[in-house]
Amino acid sequence: MSPSIEQLEQMVADLLAEARKLGASAADAAVSRSAGLSLTVRMGETETIEHTRDQGLGITVFFGQRKGAASTTDLSPAAIREAVSKACTIAKNTSEDDCTGLADAALMAKDYPDLDLHHPWPISPDEAMQTALQAEQAARDLDPRISNSEGATLSTQSGSFIYGNSHGFVGGYPTSHHTLSCVVLSEDGDCMQRDYWYDTRRDWRKLATPESIGRQAAQRALAKLHGRQLGTRQAPVIFRADIAPGLLRGLTGAIRGHAQYRQASFLLDSLGEQIFPDWVEIREDPLIPQGLSSAPFDNEGVATRPKSLIGNGRLETYILDSYSARKLNMQTTGNAGGVRNLSIDSGSMGLDKMLQEMGSGLLVTELMGQGLNPVTGDYSRGAAGFWVENGEIQYPVEEITIAGNMKEMFRQLVAVGNDDDIPGSVRTGSWWIENMTIAGS
Amino acid sequence: MSNTLTLARETLLSPAGITDHHLQQVMDKLISSQVDAADLYFQYSRLESWVLDDGIIKEGNFNLEQGAGLRAISGEKTGFAYTEELNLENLLEAADSARAISRAGQSGSIAIAGRGGLQPLYPARNPLESLPDASKIELMKQLDAEARAADPRVKQVTISLVAAHDTILVMDNEGNLAADVRPLVRCSVNVIVEQNGRREQANAGGGSRTDLHYFVEEQRGLGYAREAVRQALVNLEAVDTPAGAMTVVLGPGWPGILLHEAVGHGLEGDFNRKGLSAFSNRIGEQVASPLCTIVDDGALPKRRGSLTIDDEGTPGQNTVLIENGILKGYMQDKFNARLMGMQTTGNGRRESYAHLPLPRMTNTYMLPGEQDPGEILGSVKNGLYAVNFAGGQVDITSGKFVFSLSEAYLIEDGKITAPVKGATLIGNGPEVLTRVSMVGNDLQLDPGVGTCGKDGQSVPVGVGQPTLKVDEITVGGTAL
């Protein structure tokens, strides 16, 4: 059913040939196909069964220093011809841009490693239903106050992609992705709360058990019952590990080449500068076997490599693709398409120990809204969590905001926990920030 | 409408050689004695986007999407499959997958009938071809020049211009065929300004279900450029926002995002059928001050959230959600309406053929009240005047919602004074509208920039409201 890697390679080769025929001086193209199943159960019954089958193709053409791009989900020869021809028409209308073009040929990935990203799950809809039911049932069985459910969803995808460009680079590989999630409601008196938990893996055998996912969803929903507002104040704040990846994304957004050359970053021209306390080490490792964001080459075919972003608290590199690198007179860092598998080194404390050390303050477990101004670093978000006194959780809090400036927050990082066993591609423990403004009643 | 249907057939079915007989065959395969409802949804979309950045036309993108989604419903169960290759074999295979929720059965053949008579709310012509490429480029360059000429402190300008053309055709299990051809254009301007080492940014833009001339007419595009510069310069003077609960006056138009987050999502049929919403089982109750009447109206001509028909073939309509503070009704698609014993309200929407329809908002707004906006501001001793927002989010179960200020001012003794920095406002949906104490006579709809996300599906929406005074809401500033 799924086309072979060879067939996808042929499509990419045909696309590049078509672009050349239409006069493009350079081009790159990517083709992908995947298939999967997404099944949701709710209140003990199957709710939806979705059979997914996705395909797509994208091409970028260069006419000298002008560029055009097109994509299509229709892979018929007529649609492909239309897409390539449209990309060429667009390239005739865009401006000459010194910095545009493919990445340098010398940087293309050669003999890239197999990162073990493909573990298709031969699961039938019936088996998927049973697995999802186990998760939901475990949540509903945990406590009578788990009164309702938004359901449990098992989703599994498997597919392949090929990227090629007119340097002669062709690369690609199959990948898979499996997720099990559960969302339940707790109810007590007139208070109703909702929370979720999930796991997501390349290899379905590594997924957390359905029971543990369901139980954790239920525990989280129960813990939120009868939240109160806090009075407006300043206090230390701990971001629990599962929401801490958002802080790392604040960092990577600000050190992307695009934000730097547009001067739209709160960490402008900060290469080599002290951003964090000197014990902070932040890395990217795109080559982790089975890593959720792993990739042996980036979206331009450039070999990826592990690197330190923050060493001794200082910024060691920007995050660059070939375009932003040329804009800044630098070399691409193999980050076309983004950052892959970020991590921050853990400290020695678990979350409980951190709460004790903090004494009194706010443990934030949920954030709402966007709330980061990328140019100034001003940060203000809706929040919920727990008020902590004498090192212990006192009661849940909700309908509050936390605010500060991300630059300051980074400098005021007191500790990172070792509670870094969180799902997803980012590895981090909880972050303790010295002081933020909390707004409430 | 029959014209639209012909157009949709020619776009979607004829090139793939799909006949009415084929549609019958596919539907026969999809339905069985245990299936309560089923539909076939065909879609063909083209989208073109251009980006001007750093003074040059940096990017252009063309995107073509087509496919068919097949849905079978049995009780509360839904089976769904889709295919990107439009031919009989793939459609039959998808039908087989989608109906796996029920055992195979036999059903009689249906008669296919086109539904007609509806006046389209927007023109069918393709907005991608409404201006020559050279004129699109010229328009963007004019906006760039306008923004840069507006003030020497402007350091960076980014302009995006997007045109989309979407043709859909939907057939239900009774053989009713309905079609829609939907244009959508959007233009936005982002500027970064700098003064004495301080940098700030701002966005402005607009859009409509029409073609690209919209941005040339009435100098709308140039207006966005001037507006983005104005907002960015205001931000250069902004002081720290106060933290804590205070009186907030919301300006007219786009601040209607309050309604979208605070009550809109909580009134979508699916959440209420399942008892997940803070508004579940509350029809007939007072949920807002008697000054508030809120509607969802998909039938406004050319608005970004409007739909001649929704993605289930139901005509767009005006639905009263809250009338004089009393909760009147929910927004429904066919599936949830049937299970709740209600009528669909034309709110069945899907991002594409590859997504299931859900009850979604169209254009959600509050009707005007009596008060002069100046009187409303004059009544506030100390508070915040919020005129522009960046976006929002809601937890429909707890009712907690946020929305982010992008332009706001202090109100002191009834006068607008210093601008303040962006900050998040947080409130409780079922409570916040009970605290509305004044409603202005100046209803405005937003400029046409809203996109709403739910269950991973994005759809264009509109919001609107008159000037509103909310007696207390928590403002997430830094100044104590």
mmCIF file of C-alpha atoms in Angstrom, chain A residues 1 33 42 45-55 67-74 79 82-83 86 89-90 93-97 148-150 185 192-194 224 229 232-234 258 261-265 268 323 327 366-371 373-376 378-383 398-404 437-441, chain B residues 44 46 48 50 53-54 56-66 76-82 84-85 90 93 97-98 100-101 133-134 137 141 156-158 190 192 194 199-201 243-245 273-278 353-354 356 393-398 400-402 404 421-428 431 474-478 480:
data_model
loop_
_atom_site.group_PDB
_atom_site.id
_atom_site.type_symbol
_atom_site.label_atom_id
_atom_site.label_comp_id
_atom_site.label_asym_id
_atom_site.label_seq_id
_atom_site.Cartn_x
_atom_site.Cartn_y
_atom_site.Cartn_z
ATOM 1 C CA MET A 1 0.000 0.000 0.000
ATOM 2 C CA ARG A 33 3.565 9.606 2.744
ATOM 3 C CA ARG A 42 -15.175 7.823 25.766
ATOM 4 C CA GLU A 45 -17.385 3.099 24.339
ATOM 5 C CA THR A 46 -15.664 3.685 21.025
ATOM 6 C CA GLU A 47 -16.303 7.256 19.938
ATOM 7 C CA THR A 48 -14.309 7.757 16.735
ATOM 8 C CA ILE A 49 -12.150 5.603 14.493
ATOM 9 C CA GLU A 50 -10.106 7.633 12.033
ATOM 10 C CA HIS A 51 -8.067 6.034 9.300
ATOM 11 C CA THR A 52 -5.448 8.540 8.282
ATOM 12 C CA ARG A 53 -3.524 8.558 5.028
ATOM 13 C CA ASP A 54 -1.454 11.614 4.364
ATOM 14 C CA GLN A 55 0.752 12.511 1.477
ATOM 15 C CA LYS A 67 13.150 31.848 -5.010
ATOM 16 C CA GLY A 68 9.671 30.314 -5.330
ATOM 17 C CA ALA A 69 7.947 27.467 -3.525
ATOM 18 C CA ALA A 70 4.895 25.253 -3.913
ATOM 19 C CA SER A 71 3.318 22.239 -2.280
ATOM 20 C CA THR A 72 0.512 19.822 -3.058
ATOM 21 C CA THR A 73 -1.296 16.887 -1.466
ATOM 22 C CA ASP A 74 -2.363 15.706 -4.913
ATOM 23 C CA ALA A 79 -0.913 18.387 -10.059
ATOM 24 C CA GLU A 82 1.152 22.574 -11.829
ATOM 25 C CA ALA A 83 3.008 22.880 -8.510
ATOM 26 C CA LYS A 86 3.645 27.695 -10.028
ATOM 27 C CA THR A 89 6.218 31.643 -11.767
ATOM 28 C CA ILE A 90 6.521 32.803 -8.173
ATOM 29 C CA ASN A 93 8.175 37.678 -9.023
ATOM 30 C CA THR A 94 10.217 37.495 -5.840
ATOM 31 C CA SER A 95 13.210 39.819 -5.381
ATOM 32 C CA GLU A 96 16.898 39.146 -5.936
ATOM 33 C CA ASP A 97 18.252 38.122 -2.555
ATOM 34 C CA ASN A 148 -16.769 12.378 33.371
ATOM 35 C CA SER A 149 -14.314 11.855 30.568
ATOM 36 C CA GLU A 150 -13.278 13.506 27.355
ATOM 37 C CA LEU A 185 -12.946 15.444 34.541
ATOM 38 C CA MET A 192 -15.379 20.826 37.925
ATOM 39 C CA GLN A 193 -11.815 20.407 36.607
ATOM 40 C CA ARG A 194 -10.224 18.676 33.689
ATOM 41 C CA LYS A 224 -6.925 20.778 40.821
ATOM 42 C CA GLN A 229 -7.168 32.708 43.676
ATOM 43 C CA THR A 232 -1.494 39.845 44.115
ATOM 44 C CA ARG A 233 2.127 39.529 45.280
ATOM 45 C CA GLN A 234 5.724 38.763 44.349
ATOM 46 C CA HIS A 258 15.723 34.716 11.818
ATOM 47 C CA TYR A 261 18.940 39.287 11.720
ATOM 48 C CA ARG A 262 15.476 40.859 11.933
ATOM 49 C CA GLN A 263 16.491 42.314 15.303
ATOM 50 C CA ALA A 264 13.318 40.843 16.749
ATOM 51 C CA SER A 265 14.850 39.115 19.750
ATOM 52 C CA LEU A 268 19.899 40.327 20.418
ATOM 53 C CA TYR A 323 19.712 31.693 4.856
ATOM 54 C CA LYS A 327 22.493 37.075 6.674
ATOM 55 C CA GLU A 366 -0.429 24.821 33.962
ATOM 56 C CA LEU A 367 -0.027 27.861 31.714
ATOM 57 C CA MET A 368 -2.555 29.538 29.440
ATOM 58 C CA GLY A 369 -2.191 31.933 26.527
ATOM 59 C CA GLN A 370 0.833 33.053 24.494
ATOM 60 C CA GLY A 371 2.107 35.859 26.660
ATOM 61 C CA ASN A 373 6.756 39.340 23.613
ATOM 62 C CA PRO A 374 9.657 37.979 21.520
ATOM 63 C CA VAL A 375 11.181 41.433 21.002
ATOM 64 C CA THR A 376 11.255 42.624 24.616
ATOM 65 C CA ASP A 378 8.096 40.614 28.527
ATOM 66 C CA TYR A 379 6.269 37.573 29.842
ATOM 67 C CA SER A 380 2.729 37.364 31.239
ATOM 68 C CA ARG A 381 0.621 34.213 31.275
ATOM 69 C CA GLY A 382 -2.460 32.727 32.861
ATOM 70 C CA ALA A 383 -1.458 30.096 35.396
ATOM 71 C CA GLU A 398 -6.177 29.057 39.719
ATOM 72 C CA GLU A 399 -7.257 32.171 37.828
ATOM 73 C CA ILE A 400 -3.967 33.912 38.459
ATOM 74 C CA THR A 401 -1.278 35.278 36.173
ATOM 75 C CA ILE A 402 2.480 35.199 36.488
ATOM 76 C CA ALA A 403 4.569 37.920 34.901
ATOM 77 C CA GLY A 404 8.170 38.994 34.496
ATOM 78 C CA THR A 437 4.829 38.940 39.944
ATOM 79 C CA ILE A 438 1.647 37.003 40.640
ATOM 80 C CA ALA A 439 -1.643 38.770 39.933
ATOM 81 C CA GLY A 440 -4.875 37.548 41.481
ATOM 82 C CA SER A 441 -7.693 38.865 43.576
ATOM 83 C CA TYR B 44 -10.244 21.356 -3.636
ATOM 84 C CA ARG B 46 -5.544 26.544 -3.556
ATOM 85 C CA GLU B 48 -1.074 31.552 -2.398
ATOM 86 C CA TRP B 50 3.635 36.215 -0.347
ATOM 87 C CA ASP B 53 10.566 41.304 4.589
ATOM 88 C CA ASP B 54 13.663 43.466 4.875
ATOM 89 C CA ILE B 56 12.302 42.749 -0.593
ATOM 90 C CA ILE B 57 9.774 40.177 -1.766
ATOM 91 C CA LYS B 58 11.398 37.333 0.058
ATOM 92 C CA GLU B 59 8.988 34.443 -0.299
ATOM 93 C CA GLY B 60 6.110 33.202 -2.352
ATOM 94 C CA ASN B 61 4.266 29.970 -1.788
ATOM 95 C CA PHE B 62 1.585 28.102 -3.681
ATOM 96 C CA ASN B 63 -0.304 25.312 -1.974
ATOM 97 C CA LEU B 64 -2.700 22.867 -3.565
ATOM 98 C CA GLU B 65 -4.825 20.572 -1.427
ATOM 99 C CA GLN B 66 -7.489 18.147 -2.498
ATOM 100 C CA GLU B 76 -22.448 8.117 19.305
ATOM 101 C CA LYS B 77 -19.782 6.353 17.228
ATOM 102 C CA THR B 78 -18.105 7.892 14.212
ATOM 103 C CA GLY B 79 -16.012 6.121 11.616
ATOM 104 C CA PHE B 80 -13.872 8.306 9.369
ATOM 105 C CA ALA B 81 -11.463 7.841 6.507
ATOM 106 C CA TYR B 82 -10.092 10.083 3.804
ATOM 107 C CA GLU B 84 -6.130 12.372 -1.355
ATOM 108 C CA GLU B 85 -6.467 10.501 -4.617
ATOM 109 C CA ASN B 90 -9.914 4.838 -3.348
ATOM 110 C CA GLU B 93 -11.729 1.618 0.048
ATOM 111 C CA SER B 97 -12.644 1.742 6.479
ATOM 112 C CA ALA B 98 -15.070 4.419 7.662
ATOM 113 C CA ALA B 100 -16.019 -0.349 10.187
ATOM 114 C CA ILE B 101 -17.857 1.015 13.263
ATOM 115 C CA ASP B 133 1.284 38.919 -9.669
ATOM 116 C CA ALA B 134 3.010 42.205 -10.492
ATOM 117 C CA ILE B 137 4.050 42.736 -5.479
ATOM 118 C CA LYS B 141 5.890 47.402 -1.767
ATOM 119 C CA GLN B 156 11.805 46.525 10.143
ATOM 120 C CA VAL B 157 8.629 45.834 8.169
ATOM 121 C CA THR B 158 7.161 42.452 7.281
ATOM 122 C CA ASN B 190 4.323 43.694 11.317
ATOM 123 C CA ILE B 192 9.582 46.830 14.617
ATOM 124 C CA GLU B 194 13.466 51.475 17.842
ATOM 125 C CA ARG B 199 12.654 48.057 20.487
ATOM 126 C CA GLU B 200 8.959 47.260 20.229
ATOM 127 C CA GLN B 201 6.752 45.633 17.626
ATOM 128 C CA ALA B 243 -0.973 43.620 38.479
ATOM 129 C CA GLY B 244 -4.215 42.569 40.116
ATOM 130 C CA ALA B 245 -8.000 42.799 39.850
ATOM 131 C CA ARG B 273 -23.682 17.088 25.052
ATOM 132 C CA LYS B 274 -20.852 15.439 26.950
ATOM 133 C CA GLY B 275 -21.343 17.588 30.044
ATOM 134 C CA LEU B 276 -17.776 18.931 29.827
ATOM 135 C CA SER B 277 -18.548 22.647 29.787
ATOM 136 C CA ALA B 278 -18.957 25.090 32.639
ATOM 137 C CA TYR B 353 -11.491 16.862 4.187
ATOM 138 C CA ALA B 354 -8.894 15.193 6.440
ATOM 139 C CA LEU B 356 -14.006 15.498 11.216
ATOM 140 C CA GLN B 393 -7.370 30.505 25.244
ATOM 141 C CA VAL B 394 -10.000 28.835 27.426
ATOM 142 C CA ASP B 395 -10.379 25.755 29.626
ATOM 143 C CA ILE B 396 -14.067 25.077 28.932
ATOM 144 C CA THR B 397 -14.445 22.828 31.987
ATOM 145 C CA SER B 398 -13.206 25.176 34.702
ATOM 146 C CA LYS B 400 -10.975 29.914 33.102
ATOM 147 C CA PHE B 401 -9.936 31.934 30.074
ATOM 148 C CA VAL B 402 -7.118 34.285 29.143
ATOM 149 C CA SER B 404 -3.482 38.941 25.822
ATOM 150 C CA LYS B 421 2.891 46.986 28.143
ATOM 151 C CA GLY B 422 1.252 43.820 26.860
ATOM 152 C CA ALA B 423 -0.144 41.539 29.555
ATOM 153 C CA THR B 424 -2.490 38.621 29.977
ATOM 154 C CA LEU B 425 -5.992 39.071 31.398
ATOM 155 C CA ILE B 426 -7.543 36.080 33.155
ATOM 156 C CA GLY B 427 -11.132 35.464 34.157
ATOM 157 C CA ASN B 428 -13.862 32.923 34.650
ATOM 158 C CA GLU B 431 -18.694 34.992 35.842
ATOM 159 C CA THR B 474 -7.499 40.120 36.852
ATOM 160 C CA VAL B 475 -4.714 41.860 34.928
ATOM 161 C CA GLY B 476 -1.380 40.049 34.718
ATOM 162 C CA GLY B 477 1.009 42.976 34.886
ATOM 163 C CA THR B 478 4.264 43.360 36.796
ATOM 164 C CA LEU B 480 2.439 46.233 42.242
#
